[in-house]
């Protein structure tokens, strides 16, 4: 087994020492090489994590800068949210569900983007377990494998299975998902959900980064709504 784990030159050296009968030297060399391999592997893992973290920070920074250019356009903010969330983690389906406060949560305005396709917005009046769940919870839902009920937090298992069954991707139920609420203060603005046909795609670091992004988006959408209300009121007053 040892011979298979090490590069060919090291394997030849160990084999030569072992066949010479010098067991003590063999063990010392083997231990040294294994220790070196572990250090190199950990260094590579750390470098990879730093690279991913750098990419995540770049996406968060880019999103913050782009928000200022979106002005008071809620749909543009949703587009930017999906676009930059994809830089943090690659989903097969990105969905943003916005609560429409003027209709008292009877209607959701939904934006869907399948892989790299253009988003598809639509309205729905069906019940939404995510909105109901996040009305009482703030922690994101992270499902490593929906089929096996590997869901965090555990009380969200039922909600995760329900939304996965409704979010078909090319006719298949997603294996993993990550749903993050959009809160502006105490107001639930909507939910960002990322779905994948592969299991074990989303990890705590992804949820952590998307929480920051969703918080920015929620405030931007709330401001856009307030601007729309005030603009409509000003137009009505001008007509009087």
PDB file of N, CA, C and O in Angstrom, residues 85-151:
ATOM      1  N   UNK A  85     -24.093  35.081  -6.738  1.00  0.00           N
ATOM      2  CA  UNK A  85     -24.183  33.869  -5.911  1.00  0.00           C
ATOM      3  C   UNK A  85     -23.591  32.686  -6.664  1.00  0.00           C
ATOM      4  O   UNK A  85     -22.984  31.789  -6.065  1.00  0.00           O
ATOM      5  N   UNK A  86     -23.739  32.674  -7.981  1.00  0.00           N
ATOM      6  CA  UNK A  86     -23.166  31.596  -8.805  1.00  0.00           C
ATOM      7  C   UNK A  86     -21.647  31.606  -8.776  1.00  0.00           C
ATOM      8  O   UNK A  86     -21.013  30.588  -9.062  1.00  0.00           O
ATOM      9  N   UNK A  87     -21.054  32.748  -8.445  1.00  0.00           N
ATOM     10  CA  UNK A  87     -19.595  32.812  -8.356  1.00  0.00           C
ATOM     11  C   UNK A  87     -19.102  32.155  -7.069  1.00  0.00           C
ATOM     12  O   UNK A  87     -17.953  31.707  -6.988  1.00  0.00           O
ATOM     13  N   UNK A  88     -19.959  32.101  -6.070  1.00  0.00           N
ATOM     14  CA  UNK A  88     -19.597  31.479  -4.801  1.00  0.00           C
ATOM     15  C   UNK A  88     -19.808  29.971  -4.857  1.00  0.00           C
ATOM     16  O   UNK A  88     -18.996  29.190  -4.361  1.00  0.00           O
ATOM     17  N   UNK A  89     -20.919  29.551  -5.462  1.00  0.00           N
ATOM     18  CA  UNK A  89     -21.196  28.128  -5.623  1.00  0.00           C
ATOM     19  C   UNK A  89     -22.002  27.944  -6.902  1.00  0.00           C
ATOM     20  O   UNK A  89     -22.847  28.768  -7.224  1.00  0.00           O
ATOM     21  N   UNK A  90     -21.704  26.889  -7.646  1.00  0.00           N
ATOM     22  CA  UNK A  90     -22.343  26.677  -8.944  1.00  0.00           C
ATOM     23  C   UNK A  90     -23.586  25.801  -8.796  1.00  0.00           C
ATOM     24  O   UNK A  90     -23.471  24.606  -8.523  1.00  0.00           O
ATOM     25  N   UNK A  91     -24.783  26.368  -8.979  1.00  0.00           N
ATOM     26  CA  UNK A  91     -26.007  25.575  -8.889  1.00  0.00           C
ATOM     27  C   UNK A  91     -26.503  25.165 -10.273  1.00  0.00           C
ATOM     28  O   UNK A  91     -26.104  25.731 -11.289  1.00  0.00           O
ATOM     29  N   UNK A  92     -27.369  24.167 -10.313  1.00  0.00           N
ATOM     30  CA  UNK A  92     -28.068  23.843 -11.551  1.00  0.00           C
ATOM     31  C   UNK A  92     -29.305  24.717 -11.703  1.00  0.00           C
ATOM     32  O   UNK A  92     -29.776  24.947 -12.818  1.00  0.00           O
ATOM     33  N   UNK A  93     -29.818  25.197 -10.573  1.00  0.00           N
ATOM     34  CA  UNK A  93     -30.994  26.071 -10.593  1.00  0.00           C
ATOM     35  C   UNK A  93     -30.861  27.101  -9.487  1.00  0.00           C
ATOM     36  O   UNK A  93     -30.601  26.758  -8.336  1.00  0.00           O
ATOM     37  N   UNK A  94     -31.006  28.371  -9.859  1.00  0.00           N
ATOM     38  CA  UNK A  94     -31.008  29.468  -8.896  1.00  0.00           C
ATOM     39  C   UNK A  94     -32.421  30.049  -8.870  1.00  0.00           C
ATOM     40  O   UNK A  94     -32.971  30.382  -9.928  1.00  0.00           O
ATOM     41  N   UNK A  95     -32.992  30.169  -7.678  1.00  0.00           N
ATOM     42  CA  UNK A  95     -34.356  30.689  -7.564  1.00  0.00           C
ATOM     43  C   UNK A  95     -34.416  31.746  -6.466  1.00  0.00           C
ATOM     44  O   UNK A  95     -33.904  31.542  -5.371  1.00  0.00           O
ATOM     45  N   UNK A  96     -35.058  32.863  -6.789  1.00  0.00           N
ATOM     46  CA  UNK A  96     -35.309  33.910  -5.804  1.00  0.00           C
ATOM     47  C   UNK A  96     -36.808  34.115  -5.714  1.00  0.00           C
ATOM     48  O   UNK A  96     -37.461  34.387  -6.722  1.00  0.00           O
ATOM     49  N   UNK A  97     -37.344  33.954  -4.517  1.00  0.00           N
ATOM     50  CA  UNK A  97     -38.775  34.139  -4.287  1.00  0.00           C
ATOM     51  C   UNK A  97     -38.965  35.374  -3.421  1.00  0.00           C
ATOM     52  O   UNK A  97     -38.454  35.434  -2.298  1.00  0.00           O
ATOM     53  N   UNK A  98     -39.689  36.356  -3.948  1.00  0.00           N
ATOM     54  CA  UNK A  98     -39.905  37.611  -3.238  1.00  0.00           C
ATOM     55  C   UNK A  98     -41.335  37.692  -2.728  1.00  0.00           C
ATOM     56  O   UNK A  98     -42.289  37.444  -3.482  1.00  0.00           O
ATOM     57  N   UNK A  99     -41.487  38.061  -1.468  1.00  0.00           N
ATOM     58  CA  UNK A  99     -42.810  38.276  -0.912  1.00  0.00           C
ATOM     59  C   UNK A  99     -43.334  39.612  -1.418  1.00  0.00           C
ATOM     60  O   UNK A  99     -42.612  40.604  -1.443  1.00  0.00           O
ATOM     61  N   UNK A 100     -44.577  39.639  -1.854  1.00  0.00           N
ATOM     62  CA  UNK A 100     -45.187  40.892  -2.299  1.00  0.00           C
ATOM     63  C   UNK A 100     -46.033  41.443  -1.154  1.00  0.00           C
ATOM     64  O   UNK A 100     -47.145  40.956  -0.912  1.00  0.00           O
ATOM     65  N   UNK A 101     -45.521  42.417  -0.419  1.00  0.00           N
ATOM     66  CA  UNK A 101     -46.188  42.878   0.801  1.00  0.00           C
ATOM     67  C   UNK A 101     -47.559  43.487   0.563  1.00  0.00           C
ATOM     68  O   UNK A 101     -48.436  43.391   1.400  1.00  0.00           O
ATOM     69  N   UNK A 102     -47.757  44.111  -0.608  1.00  0.00           N
ATOM     70  CA  UNK A 102     -49.053  44.730  -0.863  1.00  0.00           C
ATOM     71  C   UNK A 102     -50.167  43.709  -0.981  1.00  0.00           C
ATOM     72  O   UNK A 102     -51.343  44.032  -0.884  1.00  0.00           O
ATOM     73  N   UNK A 103     -49.795  42.428  -1.194  1.00  0.00           N
ATOM     74  CA  UNK A 103     -50.813  41.380  -1.289  1.00  0.00           C
ATOM     75  C   UNK A 103     -50.771  40.444  -0.080  1.00  0.00           C
ATOM     76  O   UNK A 103     -51.307  39.349  -0.103  1.00  0.00           O
ATOM     77  N   UNK A 104     -50.091  40.899   0.958  1.00  0.00           N
ATOM     78  CA  UNK A 104     -50.069  40.185   2.226  1.00  0.00           C
ATOM     79  C   UNK A 104     -49.681  38.703   2.073  1.00  0.00           C
ATOM     80  O   UNK A 104     -50.314  37.797   2.601  1.00  0.00           O
ATOM     81  N   UNK A 105     -48.631  38.479   1.321  1.00  0.00           N
ATOM     82  CA  UNK A 105     -48.044  37.147   1.159  1.00  0.00           C
ATOM     83  C   UNK A 105     -48.951  36.160   0.431  1.00  0.00           C
ATOM     84  O   UNK A 105     -48.714  34.962   0.473  1.00  0.00           O
ATOM     85  N   UNK A 106     -49.982  36.642  -0.216  1.00  0.00           N
ATOM     86  CA  UNK A 106     -50.806  35.736  -1.007  1.00  0.00           C
ATOM     87  C   UNK A 106     -50.112  35.394  -2.326  1.00  0.00           C
ATOM     88  O   UNK A 106     -50.371  34.371  -2.929  1.00  0.00           O
ATOM     89  N   UNK A 107     -49.222  36.300  -2.759  1.00  0.00           N
ATOM     90  CA  UNK A 107     -48.551  36.105  -4.035  1.00  0.00           C
ATOM     91  C   UNK A 107     -47.041  36.200  -3.858  1.00  0.00           C
ATOM     92  O   UNK A 107     -46.548  37.034  -3.108  1.00  0.00           O
ATOM     93  N   UNK A 108     -46.327  35.341  -4.557  1.00  0.00           N
ATOM     94  CA  UNK A 108     -44.868  35.408  -4.591  1.00  0.00           C
ATOM     95  C   UNK A 108     -44.436  35.741  -6.006  1.00  0.00           C
ATOM     96  O   UNK A 108     -45.002  35.238  -6.970  1.00  0.00           O
ATOM     97  N   UNK A 109     -43.432  36.613  -6.108  1.00  0.00           N
ATOM     98  CA  UNK A 109     -42.844  36.890  -7.412  1.00  0.00           C
ATOM     99  C   UNK A 109     -41.564  36.086  -7.484  1.00  0.00           C
ATOM    100  O   UNK A 109     -40.647  36.283  -6.690  1.00  0.00           O
ATOM    101  N   UNK A 110     -41.508  35.134  -8.408  1.00  0.00           N
ATOM    102  CA  UNK A 110     -40.414  34.169  -8.450  1.00  0.00           C
ATOM    103  C   UNK A 110     -39.515  34.402  -9.666  1.00  0.00           C
ATOM    104  O   UNK A 110     -40.013  34.613 -10.780  1.00  0.00           O
ATOM    105  N   UNK A 111     -38.218  34.352  -9.432  1.00  0.00           N
ATOM    106  CA  UNK A 111     -37.230  34.436 -10.513  1.00  0.00           C
ATOM    107  C   UNK A 111     -36.487  33.110 -10.541  1.00  0.00           C
ATOM    108  O   UNK A 111     -35.948  32.676  -9.518  1.00  0.00           O
ATOM    109  N   UNK A 112     -36.435  32.478 -11.695  1.00  0.00           N
ATOM    110  CA  UNK A 112     -35.708  31.223 -11.832  1.00  0.00           C
ATOM    111  C   UNK A 112     -34.694  31.324 -12.965  1.00  0.00           C
ATOM    112  O   UNK A 112     -34.987  31.905 -14.006  1.00  0.00           O
ATOM    113  N   UNK A 113     -33.519  30.755 -12.751  1.00  0.00           N
ATOM    114  CA  UNK A 113     -32.498  30.691 -13.794  1.00  0.00           C
ATOM    115  C   UNK A 113     -31.893  29.293 -13.772  1.00  0.00           C
ATOM    116  O   UNK A 113     -31.279  28.906 -12.774  1.00  0.00           O
ATOM    117  N   UNK A 114     -32.102  28.529 -14.826  1.00  0.00           N
ATOM    118  CA  UNK A 114     -31.586  27.165 -14.921  1.00  0.00           C
ATOM    119  C   UNK A 114     -30.201  27.202 -15.538  1.00  0.00           C
ATOM    120  O   UNK A 114     -30.030  27.599 -16.699  1.00  0.00           O
ATOM    121  N   UNK A 115     -29.206  26.819 -14.746  1.00  0.00           N
ATOM    122  CA  UNK A 115     -27.802  26.869 -15.152  1.00  0.00           C
ATOM    123  C   UNK A 115     -27.475  28.256 -15.690  1.00  0.00           C
ATOM    124  O   UNK A 115     -27.616  29.237 -14.983  1.00  0.00           O
ATOM    125  N   UNK A 116     -27.005  28.380 -16.922  1.00  0.00           N
ATOM    126  CA  UNK A 116     -26.606  29.689 -17.441  1.00  0.00           C
ATOM    127  C   UNK A 116     -27.678  30.332 -18.310  1.00  0.00           C
ATOM    128  O   UNK A 116     -27.410  31.289 -19.046  1.00  0.00           O
ATOM    129  N   UNK A 117     -28.889  29.821 -18.236  1.00  0.00           N
ATOM    130  CA  UNK A 117     -29.951  30.369 -19.061  1.00  0.00           C
ATOM    131  C   UNK A 117     -30.483  31.670 -18.469  1.00  0.00           C
ATOM    132  O   UNK A 117     -30.273  31.978 -17.303  1.00  0.00           O
ATOM    133  N   UNK A 118     -31.205  32.428 -19.301  1.00  0.00           N
ATOM    134  CA  UNK A 118     -31.803  33.672 -18.853  1.00  0.00           C
ATOM    135  C   UNK A 118     -32.878  33.378 -17.824  1.00  0.00           C
ATOM    136  O   UNK A 118     -33.583  32.379 -17.907  1.00  0.00           O
ATOM    137  N   UNK A 119     -33.016  34.259 -16.850  1.00  0.00           N
ATOM    138  CA  UNK A 119     -33.994  34.030 -15.789  1.00  0.00           C
ATOM    139  C   UNK A 119     -35.414  34.015 -16.338  1.00  0.00           C
ATOM    140  O   UNK A 119     -35.712  34.619 -17.362  1.00  0.00           O
ATOM    141  N   UNK A 120     -36.281  33.341 -15.603  1.00  0.00           N
ATOM    142  CA  UNK A 120     -37.678  33.214 -16.001  1.00  0.00           C
ATOM    143  C   UNK A 120     -38.550  33.664 -14.825  1.00  0.00           C
ATOM    144  O   UNK A 120     -38.740  32.919 -13.865  1.00  0.00           O
ATOM    145  N   UNK A 121     -39.068  34.903 -14.863  1.00  0.00           N
ATOM    146  CA  UNK A 121     -39.899  35.383 -13.755  1.00  0.00           C
ATOM    147  C   UNK A 121     -41.368  34.984 -13.919  1.00  0.00           C
ATOM    148  O   UNK A 121     -41.879  34.893 -15.032  1.00  0.00           O
ATOM    149  N   UNK A 122     -42.023  34.720 -12.812  1.00  0.00           N
ATOM    150  CA  UNK A 122     -43.448  34.434 -12.853  1.00  0.00           C
ATOM    151  C   UNK A 122     -44.040  34.662 -11.468  1.00  0.00           C
ATOM    152  O   UNK A 122     -43.319  34.763 -10.469  1.00  0.00           O
ATOM    153  N   UNK A 123     -45.352  34.764 -11.408  1.00  0.00           N
ATOM    154  CA  UNK A 123     -46.053  34.921 -10.140  1.00  0.00           C
ATOM    155  C   UNK A 123     -46.761  33.621  -9.792  1.00  0.00           C
ATOM    156  O   UNK A 123     -47.161  32.862 -10.672  1.00  0.00           O
ATOM    157  N   UNK A 124     -46.899  33.377  -8.495  1.00  0.00           N
ATOM    158  CA  UNK A 124     -47.587  32.176  -8.044  1.00  0.00           C
ATOM    159  C   UNK A 124     -48.388  32.490  -6.793  1.00  0.00           C
ATOM    160  O   UNK A 124     -47.996  33.346  -5.988  1.00  0.00           O
ATOM    161  N   UNK A 125     -49.485  31.810  -6.641  1.00  0.00           N
ATOM    162  CA  UNK A 125     -50.311  31.975  -5.449  1.00  0.00           C
ATOM    163  C   UNK A 125     -50.378  30.679  -4.634  1.00  0.00           C
ATOM    164  O   UNK A 125     -51.187  30.553  -3.744  1.00  0.00           O
ATOM    165  N   UNK A 126     -49.529  29.740  -4.983  1.00  0.00           N
ATOM    166  CA  UNK A 126     -49.512  28.481  -4.238  1.00  0.00           C
ATOM    167  C   UNK A 126     -48.834  28.690  -2.887  1.00  0.00           C
ATOM    168  O   UNK A 126     -48.097  29.654  -2.693  1.00  0.00           O
ATOM    169  N   UNK A 127     -49.083  27.784  -1.957  1.00  0.00           N
ATOM    170  CA  UNK A 127     -48.456  27.886  -0.648  1.00  0.00           C
ATOM    171  C   UNK A 127     -46.959  27.693  -0.791  1.00  0.00           C
ATOM    172  O   UNK A 127     -46.490  26.965  -1.654  1.00  0.00           O
ATOM    173  N   UNK A 128     -46.199  28.363   0.053  1.00  0.00           N
ATOM    174  CA  UNK A 128     -44.746  28.283  -0.030  1.00  0.00           C
ATOM    175  C   UNK A 128     -44.180  27.919   1.329  1.00  0.00           C
ATOM    176  O   UNK A 128     -44.234  28.724   2.260  1.00  0.00           O
ATOM    177  N   UNK A 129     -43.651  26.723   1.440  1.00  0.00           N
ATOM    178  CA  UNK A 129     -43.158  26.254   2.727  1.00  0.00           C
ATOM    179  C   UNK A 129     -41.920  27.026   3.170  1.00  0.00           C
ATOM    180  O   UNK A 129     -41.659  27.158   4.372  1.00  0.00           O
ATOM    181  N   UNK A 130     -41.133  27.538   2.214  1.00  0.00           N
ATOM    182  CA  UNK A 130     -39.944  28.306   2.581  1.00  0.00           C
ATOM    183  C   UNK A 130     -40.315  29.603   3.275  1.00  0.00           C
ATOM    184  O   UNK A 130     -39.723  29.970   4.298  1.00  0.00           O
ATOM    185  N   UNK A 131     -41.283  30.322   2.699  1.00  0.00           N
ATOM    186  CA  UNK A 131     -41.704  31.578   3.309  1.00  0.00           C
ATOM    187  C   UNK A 131     -42.278  31.311   4.691  1.00  0.00           C
ATOM    188  O   UNK A 131     -41.989  32.029   5.656  1.00  0.00           O
ATOM    189  N   UNK A 132     -43.077  30.257   4.807  1.00  0.00           N
ATOM    190  CA  UNK A 132     -43.641  29.903   6.112  1.00  0.00           C
ATOM    191  C   UNK A 132     -42.535  29.549   7.104  1.00  0.00           C
ATOM    192  O   UNK A 132     -42.588  29.944   8.274  1.00  0.00           O
ATOM    193  N   UNK A 133     -41.527  28.806   6.637  1.00  0.00           N
ATOM    194  CA  UNK A 133     -40.445  28.392   7.523  1.00  0.00           C
ATOM    195  C   UNK A 133     -39.627  29.594   7.988  1.00  0.00           C
ATOM    196  O   UNK A 133     -39.355  29.760   9.189  1.00  0.00           O
ATOM    197  N   UNK A 134     -39.226  30.441   7.048  1.00  0.00           N
ATOM    198  CA  UNK A 134     -38.352  31.558   7.412  1.00  0.00           C
ATOM    199  C   UNK A 134     -39.095  32.704   8.084  1.00  0.00           C
ATOM    200  O   UNK A 134     -38.461  33.641   8.560  1.00  0.00           O
ATOM    201  N   UNK A 135     -40.402  32.631   8.126  1.00  0.00           N
ATOM    202  CA  UNK A 135     -41.146  33.595   8.927  1.00  0.00           C
ATOM    203  C   UNK A 135     -40.803  33.421  10.403  1.00  0.00           C
ATOM    204  O   UNK A 135     -40.835  34.372  11.181  1.00  0.00           O
ATOM    205  N   UNK A 136     -40.430  32.199  10.782  1.00  0.00           N
ATOM    206  CA  UNK A 136     -40.122  31.893  12.181  1.00  0.00           C
ATOM    207  C   UNK A 136     -38.667  31.515  12.421  1.00  0.00           C
ATOM    208  O   UNK A 136     -38.280  31.278  13.570  1.00  0.00           O
ATOM    209  N   UNK A 137     -37.861  31.421  11.356  1.00  0.00           N
ATOM    210  CA  UNK A 137     -36.459  31.033  11.511  1.00  0.00           C
ATOM    211  C   UNK A 137     -35.580  31.918  10.629  1.00  0.00           C
ATOM    212  O   UNK A 137     -36.009  32.379   9.581  1.00  0.00           O
ATOM    213  N   UNK A 138     -34.346  32.110  11.058  1.00  0.00           N
ATOM    214  CA  UNK A 138     -33.393  32.896  10.268  1.00  0.00           C
ATOM    215  C   UNK A 138     -32.237  32.061   9.736  1.00  0.00           C
ATOM    216  O   UNK A 138     -31.540  32.473   8.829  1.00  0.00           O
ATOM    217  N   UNK A 139     -32.011  30.889  10.325  1.00  0.00           N
ATOM    218  CA  UNK A 139     -30.884  30.053   9.906  1.00  0.00           C
ATOM    219  C   UNK A 139     -31.140  29.441   8.535  1.00  0.00           C
ATOM    220  O   UNK A 139     -32.223  28.920   8.274  1.00  0.00           O
ATOM    221  N   UNK A 140     -30.163  29.508   7.624  1.00  0.00           N
ATOM    222  CA  UNK A 140     -30.328  28.914   6.283  1.00  0.00           C
ATOM    223  C   UNK A 140     -30.592  27.415   6.350  1.00  0.00           C
ATOM    224  O   UNK A 140     -30.217  26.736   7.314  1.00  0.00           O
ATOM    225  N   UNK A 141     -31.248  26.912   5.307  1.00  0.00           N
ATOM    226  CA  UNK A 141     -31.463  25.471   5.171  1.00  0.00           C
ATOM    227  C   UNK A 141     -30.391  24.929   4.229  1.00  0.00           C
ATOM    228  O   UNK A 141     -30.254  25.406   3.109  1.00  0.00           O
ATOM    229  N   UNK A 142     -29.657  23.929   4.701  1.00  0.00           N
ATOM    230  CA  UNK A 142     -28.592  23.342   3.881  1.00  0.00           C
ATOM    231  C   UNK A 142     -28.790  21.835   3.827  1.00  0.00           C
ATOM    232  O   UNK A 142     -28.663  21.149   4.836  1.00  0.00           O
ATOM    233  N   UNK A 143     -29.124  21.334   2.655  1.00  0.00           N
ATOM    234  CA  UNK A 143     -29.362  19.902   2.477  1.00  0.00           C
ATOM    235  C   UNK A 143     -28.202  19.293   1.703  1.00  0.00           C
ATOM    236  O   UNK A 143     -28.007  19.599   0.524  1.00  0.00           O
ATOM    237  N   UNK A 144     -27.430  18.438   2.361  1.00  0.00           N
ATOM    238  CA  UNK A 144     -26.325  17.754   1.688  1.00  0.00           C
ATOM    239  C   UNK A 144     -26.851  16.683   0.739  1.00  0.00           C
ATOM    240  O   UNK A 144     -26.306  16.473  -0.335  1.00  0.00           O
ATOM    241  N   UNK A 145     -27.906  16.015   1.156  1.00  0.00           N
ATOM    242  CA  UNK A 145     -28.515  14.989   0.317  1.00  0.00           C
ATOM    243  C   UNK A 145     -29.985  14.871   0.723  1.00  0.00           C
ATOM    244  O   UNK A 145     -30.304  14.277   1.754  1.00  0.00           O
ATOM    245  N   UNK A 146     -30.848  15.448  -0.100  1.00  0.00           N
ATOM    246  CA  UNK A 146     -32.277  15.470   0.223  1.00  0.00           C
ATOM    247  C   UNK A 146     -32.830  14.057   0.278  1.00  0.00           C
ATOM    248  O   UNK A 146     -33.634  13.719   1.157  1.00  0.00           O
ATOM    249  N   UNK A 147     -32.392  13.209  -0.648  1.00  0.00           N
ATOM    250  CA  UNK A 147     -32.922  11.846  -0.716  1.00  0.00           C
ATOM    251  C   UNK A 147     -32.664  11.068   0.566  1.00  0.00           C
ATOM    252  O   UNK A 147     -33.453  10.208   0.951  1.00  0.00           O
ATOM    253  N   UNK A 148     -31.566  11.370   1.246  1.00  0.00           N
ATOM    254  CA  UNK A 148     -31.222  10.668   2.480  1.00  0.00           C
ATOM    255  C   UNK A 148     -31.542  11.484   3.721  1.00  0.00           C
ATOM    256  O   UNK A 148     -31.133  11.112   4.827  1.00  0.00           O
ATOM    257  N   UNK A 149     -32.226  12.599   3.524  1.00  0.00           N
ATOM    258  CA  UNK A 149     -32.638  13.469   4.640  1.00  0.00           C
ATOM    259  C   UNK A 149     -31.455  14.007   5.429  1.00  0.00           C
ATOM    260  O   UNK A 149     -31.540  14.188   6.650  1.00  0.00           O
ATOM    261  N   UNK A 150     -30.314  14.258   4.741  1.00  0.00           N
ATOM    262  CA  UNK A 150     -29.168  14.894   5.389  1.00  0.00           C
ATOM    263  C   UNK A 150     -29.367  16.406   5.289  1.00  0.00           C
ATOM    264  O   UNK A 150     -28.874  17.063   4.370  1.00  0.00           O
ATOM    265  N   UNK A 151     -30.108  16.953   6.248  1.00  0.00           N
ATOM    266  CA  UNK A 151     -30.506  18.356   6.196  1.00  0.00           C
ATOM    267  C   UNK A 151     -30.132  19.053   7.498  1.00  0.00           C
ATOM    268  O   UNK A 151     -30.303  18.503   8.593  1.00  0.00           O
TER     269      UNK A 151
END
